[in-house]
XYZ file of C-alpha atoms in Angstrom:
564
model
C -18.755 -13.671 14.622
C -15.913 -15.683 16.225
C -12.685 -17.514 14.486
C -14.154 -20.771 16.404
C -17.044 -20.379 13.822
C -15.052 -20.253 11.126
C -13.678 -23.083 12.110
C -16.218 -24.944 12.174
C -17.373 -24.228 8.761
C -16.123 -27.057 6.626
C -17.051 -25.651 3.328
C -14.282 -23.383 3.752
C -11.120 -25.725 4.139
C -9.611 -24.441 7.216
C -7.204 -26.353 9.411
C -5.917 -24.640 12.515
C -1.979 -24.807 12.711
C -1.842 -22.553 16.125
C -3.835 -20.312 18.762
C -6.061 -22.477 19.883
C -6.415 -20.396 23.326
C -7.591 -17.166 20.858
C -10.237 -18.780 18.804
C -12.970 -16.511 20.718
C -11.872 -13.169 18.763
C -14.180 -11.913 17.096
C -14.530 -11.119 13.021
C -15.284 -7.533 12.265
C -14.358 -7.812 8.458
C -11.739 -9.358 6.033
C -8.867 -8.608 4.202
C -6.809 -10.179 0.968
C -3.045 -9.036 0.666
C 0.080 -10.491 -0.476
C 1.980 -7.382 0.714
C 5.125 -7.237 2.578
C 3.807 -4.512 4.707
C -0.179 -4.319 4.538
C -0.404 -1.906 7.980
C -2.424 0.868 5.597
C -4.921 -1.330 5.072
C -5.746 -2.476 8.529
C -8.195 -1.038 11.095
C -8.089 -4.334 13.520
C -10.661 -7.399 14.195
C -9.634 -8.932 10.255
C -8.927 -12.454 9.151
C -6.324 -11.899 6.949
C -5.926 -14.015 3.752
C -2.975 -14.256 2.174
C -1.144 -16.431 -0.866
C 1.810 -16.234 1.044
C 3.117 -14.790 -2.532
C 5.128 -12.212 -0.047
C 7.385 -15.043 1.444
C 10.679 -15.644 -0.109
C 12.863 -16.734 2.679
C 12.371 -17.544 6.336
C 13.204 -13.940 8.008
C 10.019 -12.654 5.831
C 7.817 -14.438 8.291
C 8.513 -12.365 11.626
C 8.225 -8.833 9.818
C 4.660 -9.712 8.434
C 3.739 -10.785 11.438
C 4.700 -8.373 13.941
C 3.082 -5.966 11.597
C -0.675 -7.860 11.662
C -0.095 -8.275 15.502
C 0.478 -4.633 15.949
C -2.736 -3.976 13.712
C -4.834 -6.020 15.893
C -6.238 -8.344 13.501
C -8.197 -11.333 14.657
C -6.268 -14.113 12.740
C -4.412 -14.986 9.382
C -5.367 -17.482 6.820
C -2.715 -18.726 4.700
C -3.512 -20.300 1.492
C -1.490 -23.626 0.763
C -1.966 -23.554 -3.426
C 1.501 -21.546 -3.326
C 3.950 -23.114 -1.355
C 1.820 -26.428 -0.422
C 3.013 -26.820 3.578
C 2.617 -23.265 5.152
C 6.381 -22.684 6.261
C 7.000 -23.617 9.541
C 9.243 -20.064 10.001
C 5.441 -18.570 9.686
C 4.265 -20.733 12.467
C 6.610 -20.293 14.808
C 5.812 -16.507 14.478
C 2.544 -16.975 14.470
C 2.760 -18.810 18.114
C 5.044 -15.953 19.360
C 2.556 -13.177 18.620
C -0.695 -15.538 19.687
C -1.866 -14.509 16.275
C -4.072 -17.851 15.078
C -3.328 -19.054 12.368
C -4.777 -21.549 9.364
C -3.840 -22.925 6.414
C -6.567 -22.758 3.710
C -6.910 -25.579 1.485
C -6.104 -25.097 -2.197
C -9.421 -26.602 -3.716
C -11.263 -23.205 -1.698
C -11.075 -19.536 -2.757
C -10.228 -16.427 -0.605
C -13.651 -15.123 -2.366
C -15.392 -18.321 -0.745
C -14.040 -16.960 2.595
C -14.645 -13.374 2.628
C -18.458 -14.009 0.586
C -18.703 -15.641 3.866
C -17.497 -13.669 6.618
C -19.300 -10.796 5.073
C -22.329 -12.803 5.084
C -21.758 -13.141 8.809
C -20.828 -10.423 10.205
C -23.449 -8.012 8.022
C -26.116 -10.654 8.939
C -25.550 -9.895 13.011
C -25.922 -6.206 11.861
C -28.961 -6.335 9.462
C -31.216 -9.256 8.812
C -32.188 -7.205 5.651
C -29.207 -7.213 4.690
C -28.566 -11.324 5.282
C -31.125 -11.612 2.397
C -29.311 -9.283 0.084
C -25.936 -10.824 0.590
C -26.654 -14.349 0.900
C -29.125 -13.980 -2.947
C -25.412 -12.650 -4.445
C -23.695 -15.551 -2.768
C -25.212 -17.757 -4.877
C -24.987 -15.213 -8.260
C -21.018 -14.627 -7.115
C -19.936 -18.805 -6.858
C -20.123 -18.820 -10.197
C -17.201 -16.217 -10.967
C -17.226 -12.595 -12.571
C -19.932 -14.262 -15.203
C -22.512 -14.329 -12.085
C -23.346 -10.501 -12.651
C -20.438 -8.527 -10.409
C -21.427 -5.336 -8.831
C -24.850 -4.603 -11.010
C -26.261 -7.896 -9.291
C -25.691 -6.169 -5.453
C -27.307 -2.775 -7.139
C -30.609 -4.761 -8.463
C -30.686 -6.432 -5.262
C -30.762 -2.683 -3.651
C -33.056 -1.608 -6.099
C -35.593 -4.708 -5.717
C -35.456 -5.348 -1.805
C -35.145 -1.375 -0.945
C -35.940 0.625 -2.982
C -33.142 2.217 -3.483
C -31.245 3.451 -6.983
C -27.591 3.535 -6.870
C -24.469 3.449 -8.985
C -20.596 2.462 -8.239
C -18.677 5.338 -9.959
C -14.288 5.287 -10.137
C -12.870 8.360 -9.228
C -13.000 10.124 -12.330
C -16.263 9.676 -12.358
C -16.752 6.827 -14.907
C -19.442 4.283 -14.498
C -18.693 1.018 -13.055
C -21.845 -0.347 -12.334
C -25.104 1.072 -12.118
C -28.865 -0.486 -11.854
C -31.455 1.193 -14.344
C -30.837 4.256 -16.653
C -27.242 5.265 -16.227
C -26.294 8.603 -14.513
C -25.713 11.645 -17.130
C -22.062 12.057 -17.368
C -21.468 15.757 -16.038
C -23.759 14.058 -12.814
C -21.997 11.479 -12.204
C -18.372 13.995 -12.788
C -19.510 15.939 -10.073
C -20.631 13.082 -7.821
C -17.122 12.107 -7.776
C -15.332 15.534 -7.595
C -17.508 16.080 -4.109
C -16.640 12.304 -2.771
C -12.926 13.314 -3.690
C -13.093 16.722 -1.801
C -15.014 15.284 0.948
C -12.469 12.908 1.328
C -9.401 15.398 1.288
C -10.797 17.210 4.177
C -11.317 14.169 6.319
C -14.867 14.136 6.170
C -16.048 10.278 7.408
C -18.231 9.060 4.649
C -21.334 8.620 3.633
C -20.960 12.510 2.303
C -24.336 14.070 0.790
C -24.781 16.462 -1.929
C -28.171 18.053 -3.449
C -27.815 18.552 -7.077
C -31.137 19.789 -9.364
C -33.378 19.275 -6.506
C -31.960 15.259 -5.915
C -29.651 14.377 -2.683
C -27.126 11.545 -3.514
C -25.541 9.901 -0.400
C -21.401 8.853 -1.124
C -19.939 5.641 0.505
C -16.543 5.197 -0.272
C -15.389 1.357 -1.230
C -11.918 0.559 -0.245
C -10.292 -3.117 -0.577
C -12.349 -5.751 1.815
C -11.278 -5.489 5.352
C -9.476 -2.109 5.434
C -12.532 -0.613 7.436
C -11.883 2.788 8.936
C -8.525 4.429 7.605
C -5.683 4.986 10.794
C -5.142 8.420 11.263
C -1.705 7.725 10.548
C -2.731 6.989 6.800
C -2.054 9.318 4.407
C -5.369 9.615 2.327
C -3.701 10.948 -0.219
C -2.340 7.310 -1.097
C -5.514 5.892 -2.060
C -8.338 9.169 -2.956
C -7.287 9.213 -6.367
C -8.052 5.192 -6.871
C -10.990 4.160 -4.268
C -14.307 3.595 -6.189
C -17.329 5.108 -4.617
C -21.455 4.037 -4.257
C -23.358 7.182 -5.057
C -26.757 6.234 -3.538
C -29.721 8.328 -4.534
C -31.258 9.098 -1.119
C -30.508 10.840 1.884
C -28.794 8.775 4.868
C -28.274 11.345 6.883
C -31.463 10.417 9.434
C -31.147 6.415 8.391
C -30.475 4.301 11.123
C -27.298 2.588 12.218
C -28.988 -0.833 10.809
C -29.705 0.892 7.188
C -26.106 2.259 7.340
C -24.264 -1.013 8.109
C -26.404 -2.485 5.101
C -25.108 0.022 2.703
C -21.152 -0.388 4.214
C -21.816 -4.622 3.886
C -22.838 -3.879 0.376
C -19.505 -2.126 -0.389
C -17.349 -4.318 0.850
C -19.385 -6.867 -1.684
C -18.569 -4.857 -4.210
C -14.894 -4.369 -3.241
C -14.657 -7.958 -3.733
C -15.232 -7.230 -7.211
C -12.808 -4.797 -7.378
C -10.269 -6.974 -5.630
C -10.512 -9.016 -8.516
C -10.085 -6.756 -11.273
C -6.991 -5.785 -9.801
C -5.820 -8.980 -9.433
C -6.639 -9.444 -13.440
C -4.339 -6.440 -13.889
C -1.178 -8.173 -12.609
C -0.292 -9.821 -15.683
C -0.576 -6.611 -17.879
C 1.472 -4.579 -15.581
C 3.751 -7.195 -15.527
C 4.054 -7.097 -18.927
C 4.589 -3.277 -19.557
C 7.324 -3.574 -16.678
C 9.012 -6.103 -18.462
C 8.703 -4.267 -21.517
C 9.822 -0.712 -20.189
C 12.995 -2.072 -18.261
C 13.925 -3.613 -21.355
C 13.796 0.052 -23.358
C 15.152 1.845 -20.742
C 18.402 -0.215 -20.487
C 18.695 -0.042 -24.506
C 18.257 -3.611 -24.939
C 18.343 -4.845 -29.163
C 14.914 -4.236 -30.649
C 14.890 -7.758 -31.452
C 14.643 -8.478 -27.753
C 11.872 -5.570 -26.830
C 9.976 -7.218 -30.289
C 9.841 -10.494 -28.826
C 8.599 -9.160 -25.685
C 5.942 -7.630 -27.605
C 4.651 -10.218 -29.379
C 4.303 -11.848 -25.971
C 1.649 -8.745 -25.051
C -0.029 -8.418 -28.102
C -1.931 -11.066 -27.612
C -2.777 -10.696 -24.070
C -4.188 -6.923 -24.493
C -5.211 -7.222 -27.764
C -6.863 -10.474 -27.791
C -8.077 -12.014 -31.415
C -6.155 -9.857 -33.268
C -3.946 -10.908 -36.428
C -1.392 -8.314 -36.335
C 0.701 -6.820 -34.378
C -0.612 -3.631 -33.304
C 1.166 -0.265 -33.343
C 2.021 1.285 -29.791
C 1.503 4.747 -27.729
C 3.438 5.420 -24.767
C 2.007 7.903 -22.099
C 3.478 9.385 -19.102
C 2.003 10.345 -15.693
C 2.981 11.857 -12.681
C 1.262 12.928 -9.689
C 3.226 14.956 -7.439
C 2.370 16.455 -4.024
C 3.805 19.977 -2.532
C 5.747 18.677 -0.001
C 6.167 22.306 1.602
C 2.115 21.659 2.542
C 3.620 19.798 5.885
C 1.719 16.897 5.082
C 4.619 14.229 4.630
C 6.229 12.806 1.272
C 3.783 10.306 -0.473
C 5.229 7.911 -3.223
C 3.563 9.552 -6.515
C 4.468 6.327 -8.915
C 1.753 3.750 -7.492
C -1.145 6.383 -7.068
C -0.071 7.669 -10.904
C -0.452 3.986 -12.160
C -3.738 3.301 -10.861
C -4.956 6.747 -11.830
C -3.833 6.339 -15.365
C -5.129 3.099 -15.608
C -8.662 4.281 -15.285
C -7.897 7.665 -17.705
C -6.678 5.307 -20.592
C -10.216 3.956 -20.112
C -13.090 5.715 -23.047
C -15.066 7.870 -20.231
C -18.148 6.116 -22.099
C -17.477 2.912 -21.440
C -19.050 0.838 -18.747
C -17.901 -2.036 -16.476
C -15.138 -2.724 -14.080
C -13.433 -5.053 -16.535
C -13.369 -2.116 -19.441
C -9.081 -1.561 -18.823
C -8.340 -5.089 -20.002
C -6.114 -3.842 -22.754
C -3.806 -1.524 -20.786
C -0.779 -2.275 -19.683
C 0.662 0.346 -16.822
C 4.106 0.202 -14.966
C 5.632 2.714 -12.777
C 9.290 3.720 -12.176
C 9.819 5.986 -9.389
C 7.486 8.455 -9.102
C 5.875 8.522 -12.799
C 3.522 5.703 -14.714
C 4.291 4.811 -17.515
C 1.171 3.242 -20.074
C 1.876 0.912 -23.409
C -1.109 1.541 -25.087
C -1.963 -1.308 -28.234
C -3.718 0.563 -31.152
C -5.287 -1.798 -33.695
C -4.349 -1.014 -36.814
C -3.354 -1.482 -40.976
C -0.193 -1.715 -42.233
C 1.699 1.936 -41.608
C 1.324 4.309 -44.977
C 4.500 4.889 -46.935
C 7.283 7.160 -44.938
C 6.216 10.272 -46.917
C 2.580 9.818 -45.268
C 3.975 8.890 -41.874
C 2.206 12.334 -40.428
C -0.908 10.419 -40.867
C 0.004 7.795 -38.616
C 0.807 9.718 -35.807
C -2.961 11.257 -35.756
C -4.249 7.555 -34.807
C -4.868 6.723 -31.520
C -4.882 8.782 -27.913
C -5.095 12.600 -27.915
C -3.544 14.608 -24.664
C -6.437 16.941 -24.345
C -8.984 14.603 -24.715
C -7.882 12.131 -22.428
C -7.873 14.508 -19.534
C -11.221 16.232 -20.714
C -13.825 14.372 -18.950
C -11.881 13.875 -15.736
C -10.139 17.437 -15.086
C -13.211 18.284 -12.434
C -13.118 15.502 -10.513
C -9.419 14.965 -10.399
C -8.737 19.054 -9.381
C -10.998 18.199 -6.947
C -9.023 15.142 -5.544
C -5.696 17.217 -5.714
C -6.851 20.042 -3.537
C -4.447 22.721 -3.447
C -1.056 20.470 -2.827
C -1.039 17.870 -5.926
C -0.327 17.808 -9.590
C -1.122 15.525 -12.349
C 0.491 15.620 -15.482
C 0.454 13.719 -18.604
C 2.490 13.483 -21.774
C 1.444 11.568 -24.846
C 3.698 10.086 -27.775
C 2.726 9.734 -31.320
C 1.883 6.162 -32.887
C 5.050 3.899 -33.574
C 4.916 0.502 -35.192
C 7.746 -1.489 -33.902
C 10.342 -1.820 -31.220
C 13.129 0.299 -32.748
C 10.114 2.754 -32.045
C 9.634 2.288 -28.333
C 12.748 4.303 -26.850
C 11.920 7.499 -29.259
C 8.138 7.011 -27.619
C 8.889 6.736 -24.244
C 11.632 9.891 -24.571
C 8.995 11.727 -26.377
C 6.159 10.722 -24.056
C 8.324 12.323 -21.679
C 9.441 15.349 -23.062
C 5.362 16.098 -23.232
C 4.946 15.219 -19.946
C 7.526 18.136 -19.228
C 5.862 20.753 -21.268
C 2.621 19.995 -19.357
C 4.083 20.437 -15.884
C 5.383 23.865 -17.398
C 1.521 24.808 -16.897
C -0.486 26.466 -15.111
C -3.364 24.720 -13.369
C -3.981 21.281 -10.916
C -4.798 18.462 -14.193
C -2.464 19.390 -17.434
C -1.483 17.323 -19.929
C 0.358 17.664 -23.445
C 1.749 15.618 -26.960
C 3.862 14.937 -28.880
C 2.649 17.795 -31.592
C 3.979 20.549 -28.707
C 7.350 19.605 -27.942
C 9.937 21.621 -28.265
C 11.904 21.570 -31.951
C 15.384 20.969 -30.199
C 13.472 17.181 -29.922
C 13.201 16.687 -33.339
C 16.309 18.515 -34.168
C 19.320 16.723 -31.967
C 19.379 13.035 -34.133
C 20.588 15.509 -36.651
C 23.498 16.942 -34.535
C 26.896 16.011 -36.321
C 28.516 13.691 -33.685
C 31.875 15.998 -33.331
C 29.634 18.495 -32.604
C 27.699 16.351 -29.972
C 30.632 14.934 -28.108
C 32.735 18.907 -28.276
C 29.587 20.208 -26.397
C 28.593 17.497 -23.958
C 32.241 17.031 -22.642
C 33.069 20.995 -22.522
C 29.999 21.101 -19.715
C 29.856 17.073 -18.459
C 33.401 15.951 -18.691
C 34.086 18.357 -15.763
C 31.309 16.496 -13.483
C 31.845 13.057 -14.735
C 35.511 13.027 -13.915
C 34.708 14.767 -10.201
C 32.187 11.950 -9.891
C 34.960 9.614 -10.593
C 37.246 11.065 -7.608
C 35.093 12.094 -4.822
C 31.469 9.513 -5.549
C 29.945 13.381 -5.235
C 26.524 12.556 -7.571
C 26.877 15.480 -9.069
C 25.155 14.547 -12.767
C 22.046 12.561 -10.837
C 22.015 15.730 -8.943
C 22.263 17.616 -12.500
C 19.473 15.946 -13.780
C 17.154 15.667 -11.122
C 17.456 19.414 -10.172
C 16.280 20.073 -14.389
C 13.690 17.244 -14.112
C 11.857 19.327 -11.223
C 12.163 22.186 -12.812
C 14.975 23.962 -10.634
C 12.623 23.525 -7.928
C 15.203 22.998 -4.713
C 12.368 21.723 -2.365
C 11.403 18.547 -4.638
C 14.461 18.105 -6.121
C 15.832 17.777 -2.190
C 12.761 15.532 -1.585
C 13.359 13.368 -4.450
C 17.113 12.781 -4.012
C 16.228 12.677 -0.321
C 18.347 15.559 0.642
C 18.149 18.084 2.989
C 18.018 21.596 0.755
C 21.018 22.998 1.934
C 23.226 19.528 0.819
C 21.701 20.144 -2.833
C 22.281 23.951 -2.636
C 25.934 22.477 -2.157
C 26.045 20.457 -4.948
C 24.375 22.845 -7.488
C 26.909 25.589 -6.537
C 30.085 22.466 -7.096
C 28.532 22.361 -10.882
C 28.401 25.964 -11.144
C 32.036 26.109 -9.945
C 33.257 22.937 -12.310
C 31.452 24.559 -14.811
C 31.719 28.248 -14.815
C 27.898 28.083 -15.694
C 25.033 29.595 -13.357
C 21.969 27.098 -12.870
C 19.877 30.169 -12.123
C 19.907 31.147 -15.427
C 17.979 29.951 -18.112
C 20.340 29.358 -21.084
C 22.740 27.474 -18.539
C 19.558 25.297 -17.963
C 18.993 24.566 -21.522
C 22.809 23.858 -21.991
C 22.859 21.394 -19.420
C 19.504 19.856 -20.596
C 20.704 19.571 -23.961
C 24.023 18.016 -23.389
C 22.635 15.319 -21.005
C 20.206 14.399 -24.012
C 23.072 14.025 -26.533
C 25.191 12.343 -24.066
């Protein structure tokens, strides 16, 4: 279809502002962002939409535009319920790069838009599929109450023929028409769609399984189309939701296939907008964790929490008692395949492991609240519960709630499979606290797990709090002479070269323990070149008289940054 169409669609509130001359481009998909830099996502021939939520003073405009330009989208469609006017700084850019531009009217949704361009454009394709699309139109105006992604599967099942289910990459159902799939199915379903897509295979992949062939189609936000070989697929395998189809496409024809990729982008709409519902959680739990992390007063981090409790706990009384876990997925970066930021790709993962395997729906992680901070996630997890037993019973407490091993059980298959030789995921759990005094202990001990996990063999590990180490439990009790004689013997040395020379040498202390004395990510994460760390290690061997090779040294170090 062409923008001049669109145009000319008054249902959907668009007023051209410029590119009058480039109205004949035509519409191969659409896209929803409010990223600074959404060049991952685009394949070219997209109407962008965007809430302008990105734009916070004028020079944002030129960046974001160059950048669709470049992409070769067909226009951008800027909604006016955020700013009212569309800034005239966006415009002017706009008119430079002949990229058209409109301004969407507040009183019309982006979901009104893209329902409609998919409509289009699949309808040109497939007049089968016209039918399908435009009978979940009228189920989707409505809202998330209309029936979500189980309405598109009935509509498969009912028009042709065909059973299918929308699975997340762990393998947990979504969506699913009829009798659901048996869980170790539907595991492996998703541990071949995650290989598959490691190795660059172009989807839909097949697999036979007990005599039945399932086809794969991956679904990726609306719009994003065919992934740039300059994408790194590792950014996005470990959170794209797949349609497992059962039925073999491999001799369907082009028509049947574009029905089937029409039908996932439907059902990415979906999941564009329960990850739009997750914004206010993570919000939350980023409020929340910058607030424990820079040792504000528990009276602060309390109010703060009576904020969330509500939100992710909804109908409840009382306040709730908390569980911190910790995630990190980290990729080998001596595999040649780049450095990929681990923290965004570990929040969306962990988002969908805090979720009971058992449970189905796309809205089932409404009471999670995920951040990230560099390259780990970090979950605050709301447990309902009673009044906390007297302190002599306080073991009991800490046996309520999330359990390490379990929560990677049902997802260790499909994850290795995901990871593929180069990644890691690792996972530390806390025990149960009841208030905010709590919250720093949690997220330290969360941490400490996380630690003993990556100490493990294997791609998928995970530990709690019942493993760490007893030095954990044992430094409160340190006598403070004691604390401050040992930290400043070994720090004191560092901290006052820090002082003269701006040399880095405890971040470079702590990172190079954090990974484990591993020089190649430690270099990566301090973004160093190895031989500039090998420097610095051997200037806190020489302050120090202490070898980092070694592992006493190690656990001197580690301990005295603790008490320090």
């Amino acid at each position: 279809m062409r923008l001049r169409a669109l145009l000319e669609t008054d249902a959907l509130g668009l007023r051209l502002l410029g590119g009058e001359d480039e109205l004949d481009r035509s519409v191969r998909g659409v896209m929803t962002t409010d990223l600074k830099d959404p060049s991952r996502y685009l394949s070219g021939g997209e109407l962008v939409l965007t809430g302008l939520a990105w734009y916070r003073v004028p020079e944002d405009a030129e960046p974001f535009v160059r950048i669709l330009a470049s992409a070769g989208v067909a226009g951008l469609a800027a909604g006016e319920a955020e700013l009212g006017d569309i800034p005239d700084d966006l415009v002017q850019a706009c008119s430079r790069h002949r990229l058209p531009l409109f301004a969407v009217n507040e009183s019309v949704a982006f979901a009104t838009i893209t329902e409609h361009v998919v409509r289009q454009v699949s309808g040109e394709r497939a007049g089968d599929l016209a039918a399908v699309v435009d009978r979940h139109r009228r189920l989707m105006t409505s809202g998330p109450a209309g029936g979500g992604p189980e309405v598109v599967l009935d509509l498969l099942g009912s028009d042709l023929d065909l059973r299918a289910w929308v699975l997340s990459p762990t393998g947990r159902q979504i969506a699913g028409a009829g009798a659901p799939l048996e869980s170790g199915l539907a595991a492996t379903l998703a541990g071949e769609h995650l290989a598959a897509t490691r190795t660059g295979r172009r989807g839909p992949h097949r697999l036979t399984t007990g005599g039945t062939t399932f086809s794969l189609f991956p679904i990726r936000n609306t719009g994003r189309g065919a992934a740039p070989a300059s994408r790194d697929v590792r950014e996005t395998v470990l959170s794209d939701w797949l349609l497992a189809v059962e039925a073999d496409a491999s001799d369907w024809p082009a028509a049947r296939l574009d029905l089937l990729q029409g039908v996932t982008q439907l059902i990415a709409v979906e999941r564009d907008r329960r990850d739009a519902a997750r914004t206010v959680r993570r919000r939350l739990a980023q409020e929340v964790l910058e607030l424990v992390q820079t040792g504000a007063a528990p009276a602060e981090i309390a109010a703060r929490l009576r904020v969330a409790a509500p939100v992710l706990l909804p109908g409840l009384g009382t306040a709730p008692h908390w569980q911190v876990v910790v995630a990190r997925v980290e990729w080998d970066p001596e595999s040649g395949s780049g450095v990929v930021d681990g923290g965004p790709i570990a929040q969306a993962l962990l988002e969908e492991i805090l979720v009971d395997p058992a449970t189905v729906g796309a809205d089932s992680a409404d009471r999670i609240a995920v951040a990230h901070h560099g390259d780990e996630a970090i979950a605050l997890v709301p447990l309902p519960a009673g009044p906390l037993p007297d302190s002599e019973d306080e073991g009991q407490v800490a046996e309520i709630g999330l359990h390490a091993d379990a929560l990677l059980a049902a997802v260790r298959e499909p994850l290795s499979s995901g990871l593929d030789g180069d990644g890691r995921l690792t996972l530390g759990v806390s025990a149960a606290v009841h208030s905010a005094e709590g919250l720093r202990g949690a997220l330290e001990e969360a941490r400490h797990a996380r630690r003993v996990a990556a100490a493990r063999p294997g791609r998928v590990c995970a530990a709690g709090h019942h493993e760490l180490a007893s030095h954990v439990l044992l430094l409160p009790f340190v006598p403070d002479d004691v604390r401050r004689a040992f930290t400043a013997r070994l720090l004191d040395p560092l901290r006052d070269y820090d002082r003269r020379h701006r040399a880095e040498l405890i971040p470079t202390l702590e990172a190079f323990l954090d990974c484990d004395g591993s020089w190649t990510r430690c270099a990566t994460r301090l973004h160093l070149h190895v031989n500039t760390l090998r420097y610095r290690v051997g200037r806190i061997e020489q302050l120090t008289g202490r070898d980092l090779s070694r592992l006493e040294d190690k656990l001197d170090f580690f301990l005295a940054l603790r008490m320090s």
